[in-house]
XYZ file of C-alpha atoms in Angstrom:
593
model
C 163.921 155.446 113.519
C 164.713 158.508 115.881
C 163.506 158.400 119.456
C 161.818 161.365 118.677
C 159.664 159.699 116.205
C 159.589 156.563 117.808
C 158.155 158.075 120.753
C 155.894 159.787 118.987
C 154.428 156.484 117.535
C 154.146 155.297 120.535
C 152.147 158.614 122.075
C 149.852 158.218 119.284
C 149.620 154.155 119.963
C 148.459 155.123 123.253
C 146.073 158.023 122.876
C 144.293 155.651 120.120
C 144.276 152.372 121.672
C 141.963 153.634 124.542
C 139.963 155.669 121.988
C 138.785 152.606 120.001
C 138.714 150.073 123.267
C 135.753 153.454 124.641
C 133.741 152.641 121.659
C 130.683 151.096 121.850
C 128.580 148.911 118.786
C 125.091 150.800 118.224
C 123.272 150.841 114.791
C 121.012 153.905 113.797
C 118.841 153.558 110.589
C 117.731 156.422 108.679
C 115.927 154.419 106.104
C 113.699 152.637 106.657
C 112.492 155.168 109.295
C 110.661 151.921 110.835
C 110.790 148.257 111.837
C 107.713 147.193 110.163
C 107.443 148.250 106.237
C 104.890 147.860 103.900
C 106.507 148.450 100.321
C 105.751 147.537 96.833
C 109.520 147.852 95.128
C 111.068 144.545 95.192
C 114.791 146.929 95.553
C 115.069 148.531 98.636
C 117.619 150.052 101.156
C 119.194 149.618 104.379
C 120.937 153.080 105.517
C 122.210 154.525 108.435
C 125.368 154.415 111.003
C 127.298 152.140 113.934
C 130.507 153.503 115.296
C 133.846 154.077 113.164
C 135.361 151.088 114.356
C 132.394 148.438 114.264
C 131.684 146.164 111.527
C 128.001 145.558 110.425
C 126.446 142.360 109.121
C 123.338 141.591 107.574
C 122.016 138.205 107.675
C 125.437 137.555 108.633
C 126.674 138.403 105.437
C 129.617 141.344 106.305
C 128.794 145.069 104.855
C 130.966 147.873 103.836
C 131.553 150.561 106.654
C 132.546 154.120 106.026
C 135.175 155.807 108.027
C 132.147 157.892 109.344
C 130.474 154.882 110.264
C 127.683 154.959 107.813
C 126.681 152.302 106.048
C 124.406 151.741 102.752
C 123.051 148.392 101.795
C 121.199 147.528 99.119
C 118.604 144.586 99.868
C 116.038 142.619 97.243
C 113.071 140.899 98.284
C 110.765 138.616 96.985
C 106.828 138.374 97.328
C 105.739 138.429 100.762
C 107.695 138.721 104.065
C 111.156 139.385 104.249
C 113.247 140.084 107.169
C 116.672 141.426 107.721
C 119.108 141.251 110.699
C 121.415 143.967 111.437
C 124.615 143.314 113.711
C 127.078 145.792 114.573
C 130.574 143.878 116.402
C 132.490 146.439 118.289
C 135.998 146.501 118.645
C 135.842 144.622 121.518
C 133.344 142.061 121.080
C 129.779 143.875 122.290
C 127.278 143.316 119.819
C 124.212 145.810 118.634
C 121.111 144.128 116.683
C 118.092 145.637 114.772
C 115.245 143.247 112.772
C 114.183 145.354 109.906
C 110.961 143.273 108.454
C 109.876 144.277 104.188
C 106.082 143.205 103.079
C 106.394 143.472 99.930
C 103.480 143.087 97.166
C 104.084 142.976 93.553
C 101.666 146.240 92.517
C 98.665 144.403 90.857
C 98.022 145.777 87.029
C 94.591 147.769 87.139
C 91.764 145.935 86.553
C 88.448 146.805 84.049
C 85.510 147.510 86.072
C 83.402 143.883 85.732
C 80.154 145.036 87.294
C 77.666 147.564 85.971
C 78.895 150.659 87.504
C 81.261 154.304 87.001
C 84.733 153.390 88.772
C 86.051 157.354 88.717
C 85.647 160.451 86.952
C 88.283 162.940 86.371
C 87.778 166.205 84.608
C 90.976 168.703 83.121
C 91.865 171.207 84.687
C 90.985 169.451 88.324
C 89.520 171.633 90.795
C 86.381 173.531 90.991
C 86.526 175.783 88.119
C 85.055 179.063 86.852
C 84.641 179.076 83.162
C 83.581 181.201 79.763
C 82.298 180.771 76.930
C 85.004 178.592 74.615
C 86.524 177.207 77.184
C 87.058 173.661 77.170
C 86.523 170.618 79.504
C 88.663 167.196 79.371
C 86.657 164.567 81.024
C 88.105 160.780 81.183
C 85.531 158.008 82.938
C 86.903 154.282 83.918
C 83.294 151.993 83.647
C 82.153 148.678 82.528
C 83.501 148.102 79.153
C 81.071 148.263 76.157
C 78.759 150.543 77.468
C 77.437 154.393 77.201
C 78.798 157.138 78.463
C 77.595 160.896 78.510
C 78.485 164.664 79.869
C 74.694 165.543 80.823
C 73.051 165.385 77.504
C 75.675 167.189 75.651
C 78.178 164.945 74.648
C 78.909 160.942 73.983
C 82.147 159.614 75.450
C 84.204 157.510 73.346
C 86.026 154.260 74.875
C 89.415 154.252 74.087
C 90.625 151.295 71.974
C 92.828 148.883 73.748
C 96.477 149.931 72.673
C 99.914 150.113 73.748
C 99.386 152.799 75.662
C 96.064 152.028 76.360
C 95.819 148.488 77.635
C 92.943 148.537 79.568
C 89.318 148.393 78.316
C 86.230 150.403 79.916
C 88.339 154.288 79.528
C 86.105 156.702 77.898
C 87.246 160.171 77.121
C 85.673 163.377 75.695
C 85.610 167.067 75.652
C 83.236 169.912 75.797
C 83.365 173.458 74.846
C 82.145 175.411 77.064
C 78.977 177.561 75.116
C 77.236 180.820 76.468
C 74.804 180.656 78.754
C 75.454 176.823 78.765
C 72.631 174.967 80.296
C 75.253 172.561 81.554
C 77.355 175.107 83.729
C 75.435 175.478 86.847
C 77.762 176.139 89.602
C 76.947 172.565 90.218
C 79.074 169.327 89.858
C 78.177 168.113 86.534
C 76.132 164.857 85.348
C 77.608 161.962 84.329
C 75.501 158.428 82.752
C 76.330 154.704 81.923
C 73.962 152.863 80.337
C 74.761 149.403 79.547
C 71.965 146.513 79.246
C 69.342 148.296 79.879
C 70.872 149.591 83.364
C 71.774 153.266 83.993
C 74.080 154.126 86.395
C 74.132 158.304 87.703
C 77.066 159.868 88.939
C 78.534 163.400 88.967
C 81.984 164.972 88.762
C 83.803 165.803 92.147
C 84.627 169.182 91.127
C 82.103 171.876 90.703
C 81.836 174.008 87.606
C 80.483 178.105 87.501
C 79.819 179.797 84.216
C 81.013 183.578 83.705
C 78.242 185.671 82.506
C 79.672 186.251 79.172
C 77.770 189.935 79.585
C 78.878 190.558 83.129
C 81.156 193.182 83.489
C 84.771 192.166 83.355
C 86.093 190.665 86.311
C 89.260 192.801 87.198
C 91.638 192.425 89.781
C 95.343 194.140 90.530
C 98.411 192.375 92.375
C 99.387 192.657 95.998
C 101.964 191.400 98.351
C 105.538 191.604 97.673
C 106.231 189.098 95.453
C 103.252 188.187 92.972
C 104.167 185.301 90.679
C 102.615 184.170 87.442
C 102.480 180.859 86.463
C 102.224 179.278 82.867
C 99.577 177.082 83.932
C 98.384 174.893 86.413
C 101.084 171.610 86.555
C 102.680 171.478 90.048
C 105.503 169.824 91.578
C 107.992 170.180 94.487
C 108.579 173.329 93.148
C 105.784 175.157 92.649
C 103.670 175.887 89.220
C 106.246 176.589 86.291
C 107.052 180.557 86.711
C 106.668 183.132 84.013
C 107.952 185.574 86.278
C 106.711 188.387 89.222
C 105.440 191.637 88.998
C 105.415 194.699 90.967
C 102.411 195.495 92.974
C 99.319 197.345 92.125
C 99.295 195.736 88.312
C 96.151 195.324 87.194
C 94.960 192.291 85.387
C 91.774 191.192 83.064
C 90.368 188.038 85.267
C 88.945 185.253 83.210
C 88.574 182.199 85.019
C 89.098 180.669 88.401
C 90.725 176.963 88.992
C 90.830 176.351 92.643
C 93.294 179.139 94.510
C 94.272 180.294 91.152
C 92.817 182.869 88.961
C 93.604 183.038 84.958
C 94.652 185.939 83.668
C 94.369 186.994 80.178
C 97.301 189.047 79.495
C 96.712 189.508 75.365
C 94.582 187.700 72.820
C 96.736 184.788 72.824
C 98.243 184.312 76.339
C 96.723 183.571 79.156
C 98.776 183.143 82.772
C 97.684 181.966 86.442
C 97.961 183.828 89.328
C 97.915 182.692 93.284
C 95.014 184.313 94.896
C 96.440 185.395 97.642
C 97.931 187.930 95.633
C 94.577 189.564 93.902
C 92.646 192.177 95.373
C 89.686 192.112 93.429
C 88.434 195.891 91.865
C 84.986 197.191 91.895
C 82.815 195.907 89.528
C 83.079 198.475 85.668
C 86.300 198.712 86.269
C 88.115 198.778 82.830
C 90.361 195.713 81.772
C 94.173 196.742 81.572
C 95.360 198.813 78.640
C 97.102 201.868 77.510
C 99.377 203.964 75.072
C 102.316 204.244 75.725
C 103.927 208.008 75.590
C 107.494 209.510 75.671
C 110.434 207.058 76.613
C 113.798 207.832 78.237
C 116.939 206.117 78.874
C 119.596 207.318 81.120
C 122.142 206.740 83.830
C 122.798 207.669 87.444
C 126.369 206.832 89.491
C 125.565 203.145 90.119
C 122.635 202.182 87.277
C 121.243 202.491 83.999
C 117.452 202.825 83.633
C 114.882 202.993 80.537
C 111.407 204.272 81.113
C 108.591 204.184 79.387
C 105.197 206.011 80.234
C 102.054 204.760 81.141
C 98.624 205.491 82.055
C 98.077 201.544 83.638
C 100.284 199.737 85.825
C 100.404 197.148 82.996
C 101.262 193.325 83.656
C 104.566 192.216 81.664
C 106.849 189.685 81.334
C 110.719 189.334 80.921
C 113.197 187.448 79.180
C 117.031 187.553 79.150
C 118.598 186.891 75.869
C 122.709 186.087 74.911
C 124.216 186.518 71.612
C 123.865 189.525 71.972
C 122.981 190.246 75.392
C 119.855 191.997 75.501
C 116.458 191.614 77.912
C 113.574 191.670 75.895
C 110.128 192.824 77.740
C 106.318 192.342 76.936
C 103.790 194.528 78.221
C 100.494 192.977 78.039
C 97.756 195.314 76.740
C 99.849 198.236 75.377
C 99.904 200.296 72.352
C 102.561 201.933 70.920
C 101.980 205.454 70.743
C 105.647 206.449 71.339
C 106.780 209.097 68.788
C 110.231 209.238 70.596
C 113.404 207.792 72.599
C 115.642 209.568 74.533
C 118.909 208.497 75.117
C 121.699 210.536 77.030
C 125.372 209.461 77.008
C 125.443 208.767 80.617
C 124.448 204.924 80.013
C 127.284 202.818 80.477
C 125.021 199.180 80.175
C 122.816 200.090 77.270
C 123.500 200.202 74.083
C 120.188 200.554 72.531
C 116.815 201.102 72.915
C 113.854 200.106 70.481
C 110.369 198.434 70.440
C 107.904 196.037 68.586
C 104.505 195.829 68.462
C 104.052 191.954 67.253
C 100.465 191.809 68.778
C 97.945 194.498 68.816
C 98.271 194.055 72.482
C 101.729 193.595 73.307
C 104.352 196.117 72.885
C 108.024 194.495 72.847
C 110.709 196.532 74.647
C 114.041 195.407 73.282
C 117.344 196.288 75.380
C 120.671 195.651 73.666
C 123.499 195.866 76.449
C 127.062 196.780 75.777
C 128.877 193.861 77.680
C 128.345 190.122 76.210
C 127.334 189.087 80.323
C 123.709 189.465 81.469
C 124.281 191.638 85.358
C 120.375 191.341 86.450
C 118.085 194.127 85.752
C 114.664 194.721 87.707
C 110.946 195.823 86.417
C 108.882 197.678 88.609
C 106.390 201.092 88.552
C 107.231 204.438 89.629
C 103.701 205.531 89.896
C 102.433 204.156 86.102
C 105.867 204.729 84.295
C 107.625 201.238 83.878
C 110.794 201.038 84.446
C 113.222 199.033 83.571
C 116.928 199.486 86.352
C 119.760 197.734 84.492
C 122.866 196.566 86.509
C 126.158 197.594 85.292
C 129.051 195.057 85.111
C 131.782 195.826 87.774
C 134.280 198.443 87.200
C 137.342 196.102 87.622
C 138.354 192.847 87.855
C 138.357 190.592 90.948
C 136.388 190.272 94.017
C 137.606 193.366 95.938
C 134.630 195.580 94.784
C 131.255 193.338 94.734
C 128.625 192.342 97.528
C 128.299 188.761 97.481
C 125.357 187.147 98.848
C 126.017 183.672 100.703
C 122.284 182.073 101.205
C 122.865 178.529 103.682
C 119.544 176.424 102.693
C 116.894 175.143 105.277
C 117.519 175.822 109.224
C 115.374 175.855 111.838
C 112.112 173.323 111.404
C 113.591 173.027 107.943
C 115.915 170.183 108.526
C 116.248 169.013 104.842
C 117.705 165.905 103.596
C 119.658 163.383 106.260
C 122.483 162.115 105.484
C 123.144 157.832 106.903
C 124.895 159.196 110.238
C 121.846 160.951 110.874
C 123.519 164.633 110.087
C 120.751 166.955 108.955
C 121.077 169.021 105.122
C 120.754 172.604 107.566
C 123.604 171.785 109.433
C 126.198 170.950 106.097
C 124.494 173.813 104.296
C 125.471 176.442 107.091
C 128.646 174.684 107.441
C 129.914 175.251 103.999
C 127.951 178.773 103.503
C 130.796 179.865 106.953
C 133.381 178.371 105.011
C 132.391 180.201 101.687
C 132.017 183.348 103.393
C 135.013 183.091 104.711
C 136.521 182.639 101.293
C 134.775 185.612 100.389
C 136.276 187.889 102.864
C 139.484 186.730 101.907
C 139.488 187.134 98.382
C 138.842 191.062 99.775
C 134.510 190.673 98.933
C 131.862 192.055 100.784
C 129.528 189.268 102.295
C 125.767 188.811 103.033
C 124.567 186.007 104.649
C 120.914 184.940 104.880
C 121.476 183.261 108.311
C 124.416 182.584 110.167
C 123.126 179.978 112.961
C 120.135 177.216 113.206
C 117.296 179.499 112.303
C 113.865 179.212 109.703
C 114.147 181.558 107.249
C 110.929 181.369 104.687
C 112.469 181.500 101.029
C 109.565 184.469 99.937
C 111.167 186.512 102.471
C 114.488 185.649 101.654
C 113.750 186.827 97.538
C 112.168 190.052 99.159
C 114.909 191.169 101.559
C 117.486 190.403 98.471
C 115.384 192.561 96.442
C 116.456 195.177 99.303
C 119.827 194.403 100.382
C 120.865 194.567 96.172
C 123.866 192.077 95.866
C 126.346 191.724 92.866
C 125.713 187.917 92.890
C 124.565 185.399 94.855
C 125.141 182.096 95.637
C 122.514 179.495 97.508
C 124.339 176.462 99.327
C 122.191 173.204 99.274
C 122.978 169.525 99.839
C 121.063 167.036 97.333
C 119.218 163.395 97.893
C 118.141 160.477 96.663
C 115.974 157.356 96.774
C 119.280 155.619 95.821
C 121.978 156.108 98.265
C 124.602 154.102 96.339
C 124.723 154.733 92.759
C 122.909 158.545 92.980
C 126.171 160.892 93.742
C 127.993 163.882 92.836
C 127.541 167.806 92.320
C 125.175 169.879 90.551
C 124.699 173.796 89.913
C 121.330 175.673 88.690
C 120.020 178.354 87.056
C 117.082 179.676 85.689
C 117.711 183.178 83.357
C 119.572 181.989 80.857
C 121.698 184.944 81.082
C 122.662 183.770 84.332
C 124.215 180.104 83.443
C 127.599 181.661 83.104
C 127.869 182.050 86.612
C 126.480 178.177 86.998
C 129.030 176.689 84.412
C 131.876 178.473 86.191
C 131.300 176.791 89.648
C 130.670 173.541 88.131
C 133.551 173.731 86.571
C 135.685 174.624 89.174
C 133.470 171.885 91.571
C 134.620 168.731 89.098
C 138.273 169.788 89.569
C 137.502 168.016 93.197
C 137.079 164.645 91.382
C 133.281 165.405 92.032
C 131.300 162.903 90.047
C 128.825 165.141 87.546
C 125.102 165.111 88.287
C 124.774 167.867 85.735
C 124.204 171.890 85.152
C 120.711 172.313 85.109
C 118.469 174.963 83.530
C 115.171 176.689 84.075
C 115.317 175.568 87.681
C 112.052 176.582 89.385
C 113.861 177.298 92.479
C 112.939 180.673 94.617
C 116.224 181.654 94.980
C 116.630 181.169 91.002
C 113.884 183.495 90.506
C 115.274 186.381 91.079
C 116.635 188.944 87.776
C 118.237 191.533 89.873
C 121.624 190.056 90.036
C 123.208 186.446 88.602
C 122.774 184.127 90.826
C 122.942 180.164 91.410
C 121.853 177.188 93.471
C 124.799 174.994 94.496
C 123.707 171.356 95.291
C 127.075 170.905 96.531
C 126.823 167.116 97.368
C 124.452 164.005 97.682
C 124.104 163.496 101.812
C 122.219 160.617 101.048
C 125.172 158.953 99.585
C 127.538 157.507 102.372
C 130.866 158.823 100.368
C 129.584 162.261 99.779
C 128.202 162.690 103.025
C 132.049 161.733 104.277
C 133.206 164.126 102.251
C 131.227 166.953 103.104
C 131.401 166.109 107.069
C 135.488 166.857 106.821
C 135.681 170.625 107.280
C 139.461 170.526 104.949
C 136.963 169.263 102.258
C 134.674 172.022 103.144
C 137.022 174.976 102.833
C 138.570 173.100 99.649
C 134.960 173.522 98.322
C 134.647 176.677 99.159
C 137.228 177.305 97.779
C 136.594 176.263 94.022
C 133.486 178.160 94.231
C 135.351 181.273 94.875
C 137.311 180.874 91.415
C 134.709 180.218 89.618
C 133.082 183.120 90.912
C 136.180 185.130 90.000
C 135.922 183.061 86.176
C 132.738 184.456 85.807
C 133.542 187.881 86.950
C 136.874 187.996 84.898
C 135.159 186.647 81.785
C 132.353 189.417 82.257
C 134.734 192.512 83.017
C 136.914 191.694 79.713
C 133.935 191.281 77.335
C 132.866 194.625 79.176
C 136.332 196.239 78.086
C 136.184 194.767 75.084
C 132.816 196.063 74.610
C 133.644 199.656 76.249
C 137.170 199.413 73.433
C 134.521 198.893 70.098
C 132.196 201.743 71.118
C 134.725 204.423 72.431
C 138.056 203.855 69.435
């Protein structure tokens, strides 16, 4: 060995030696988030972080520490009282310990109601609803077994046999149908018996239910804010309500019913939507229900975009779909009539191919698009006064990164911490942390870059969709971190997409992503994600890693890994452009020999 080296070893003995002697044993759980829990799952987790050089033992037993110091142990209890005894050893000796103490109770099976009496009522659609005539009710009661059940006096319950999927008796279910001027409907919660015995037992429904004069004039109402949404119905999750899609402002809409904070809309004889009510402003009462011709059409280009408009005398409410194979967005316009006796088409277009429409409802004319290029580019709806309009993106111009405006969006920040990963790092911080080293990336590869936020601030994800709508990027990419219940098996990265037209850009950075040695959590579809929402440009949600998961959350702490991340989403950004400029040529060679 050379001095030179040799002394080096020995600098590097000596700058580490004191390094690990300074460290102290501490242990920091992030689950459980308490001492004392009170659980009924008999598998549960112990998950957090002691220093780099410490070694943790539970009940004695040694544990696995990460070079990061997390830790993630998976404990099972039995019935009752179990309790768990965390040591961290330092390097030199000092110890750290934490009691973590598990209740746990097997969840008891539900049992039949014994005594003569209504247990719960729950009616379908929940809420306090407004109704019409045909609409119909879904009522389920849990009671004393054997007995009677009834709506008011309008309908007879039937108990539900026990089953396999039904293995409790005393469930009686029914449905009602809703008739005009329904004696039942009172703007009242509504009357529910058992009689069993002899005994009767009153109760009502929690919910209250209000009857639409069938010969009241129709209840209209047109969008506001910047972002109206309709929903397909009235499930919810994390997510939100299922979206069909937004509209522009100032569409008006036929009002039919009320659940709650949502009003349905009846878009054509055989769709129906819900709406937020925060974005309906109601209209004065005669004013018609949406519908209209439609007149002349024209479809045309400008320096930057294609556009197809059709006339109007209603802001109509519409919905869109993207379709590959061939590439074409499809459009319905709720409550239009074709009365279109021409298209006009110039030669400036250099998206669209063709132009047409159906009529496959009396009420809903079908705008069909066919585009030139096999890739979808976004494409946005709105109103210029009551002429629809349809802007279609063009695909670039040439290959590579040098001419597009990416947008980088870093998830959470501010009071939105996000997920946390076992050494307590927060999903905000990793998300911003990557999103720099993307953007960086970016630049490089000669791109223009847009960043949502650039240090620890809330951004709400409405405005975010809005000021997008604005700012008008090629593509854009949203930087998450994911989680899970299960910090040791659950791992691995993940792209989404909602427009179908849009997965292209999704499979690309997945692709590139598992060339890490990323273990696959999958590329998921019809993501009800805001940023997903959007049709303007392609655009994806990257949930880059699991932070919950002690080796990811390594991973994605080292800033190399980072930029090596950042990295393989650049090329497949640059796949996905590449593949989308030579189908454009391609396309641009078949039309112009």
């Amino acid at each position: 060995m050379s001095n030179r080296k040799l002394g080096s070893l020995l600098l590097a003995v000596c700058i580490t030696a004191p390094a690990l002697a300074q460290e102290k044993s501490f242990l920091r759980l992030t689950q459980p988030g308490k001492s004392n829990n009170s659980v009924s799952a008999a598998r549960q987790f112990l998950v957090g972080a002691t220093c780099k050089s410490c070694q943790v033992f539970v009940n004695d037993e040694p544990q696995k520490v990460y070079p990061t110091g997390a830790f993630a142990i998976e404990v099972t209890l039995r019935e009752g009282g179990n309790e768990f005894l965390l040591k961290s050893i330092g390097p030199n000796g000092d110890s750290t310990q934490r009691s973590v103490w598990y209740s746990y109770n097997i969840p008891q099976a539900p049992q039949p109601v014994s005594s003569v009496s209504i247990a719960s009522i729950q009616t379908f659609p929940a809420g306090n609803l407004t109704v019409a005539p045909g609409d119909i009710i879904r009522i389920r009661v849990k009671a004393i077994p054997g007995g009677t059940v009834r709506l008011g006096d309008a309908i007879t319950l039937s108990e539900l046999p026990v089953s396999d999927h039904q293995t409790m008796p005393g469930i009686y279910q029914g449905t009602y149908t809703v008739q005009c001027a329904d004696p039942l409907i009172q703007g009242k919660q509504l009357p529910v018996s058992l009689e069993f015995e002899g005994t009767r037992v009153n109760r009502f429904t929690p919910n209250i239910f209000t009857l639409r004069d069938p010969q009241a004039q129709p209840l209209v109402g047109k969008t506001t804010g910047d972002d109206p949404i309709l929903k397909y119905g009235l499930g919810e999750d994390r997510l939100g309500g299922a979206r069909m899609g937004s509209l522009d402002t100032g569409v008006v809409l036929n009002i039919t019913g009320k659940a709650d904070g949502d009003y349905r809309v009846q878009l054509s004889k055989t769709l129906s939507a819900w709406i937020p009510q925060e974005f309906v402003k109601l209209l004065p009462a005669g004013t018609f229900p949406p519908s209209s011709l439609t007149g002349s059409w024209r479809v045309w280009g400008d320096d930057r975009f294609d556009y197809v408009t059709v006339g109007l005398n209603t802001k109509l409410p519409y919905r869109t779909i993207q379709q590959n194979d061939p590439a074409r967005i499809v459009i319905d316009i709720f409550g239009a009539t074709s009365n279109t006796n021409w298209i006009t088409q110039l030669e400036n277009t250099k998206a669209i191919k063709n132009v047409y429409y159906e009529q496959p409802e009396d009420d809903i004319l079908r705008v069909v698009i066919e585009l030139k290029h096999t890739q979808h580019w976004g494409h946005q709806v709105y109103y210029n006064g009551s002429i629809l309009t349809v802007k279609v993106k063009r695909p670039p111009s040439k290959p590579g990164l040098g001419n597009l405006t990416i947008a980088v969006d870093a998830g959470h920040g501010g009071r939105n911490l996000g997920a946390q990963g076992p050494t307590g790092v927060y999903e905000k911080e990793m998300a911003l942390a990557v999103s720099v080293a993307l953007q960086q990336a970016l630049q490089e590869a000669g791109a223009r870059v847009v960043m949502t936020r650039v240090n620890d601030s809330y951004v709400d994800n409405g405005y975010r969709v809005v000021s997008y709508r604005d700012k008008d990027p090629d593509l854009l990419v949203s930087i998450h971190l994911n989680s899970s219940a299960d910090p040791i098996r659950i791992q691995g990265t993940s792209t989404y997409y909602k427009h179908i037209g849009f997965r292209p850009l999704s499979q690309h950075i997945y692709k590139r992503l598992l060339e890490l040695g990323l273990k696959e959590f999958g590329n998921v579809g019809s993501f009800n994600f805001a940023l997903n929402s959007p049709t303007e440009y392609p655009n994806v949600l990257v949930e880059t890693l699991f932070l919950s998961n002690p080796e990811d959350e390594m991973k994605i702490l080292d800033p190399a890994f980072r930029r090596e991340m950042a990295g393989k989403i650049v090329e497949g950004i640059k796949d996905f452009v590449e593949e989308g400029y030579a189908g454009s040529a391609k396309n641009t060679v078949a039309l112009n020999p």
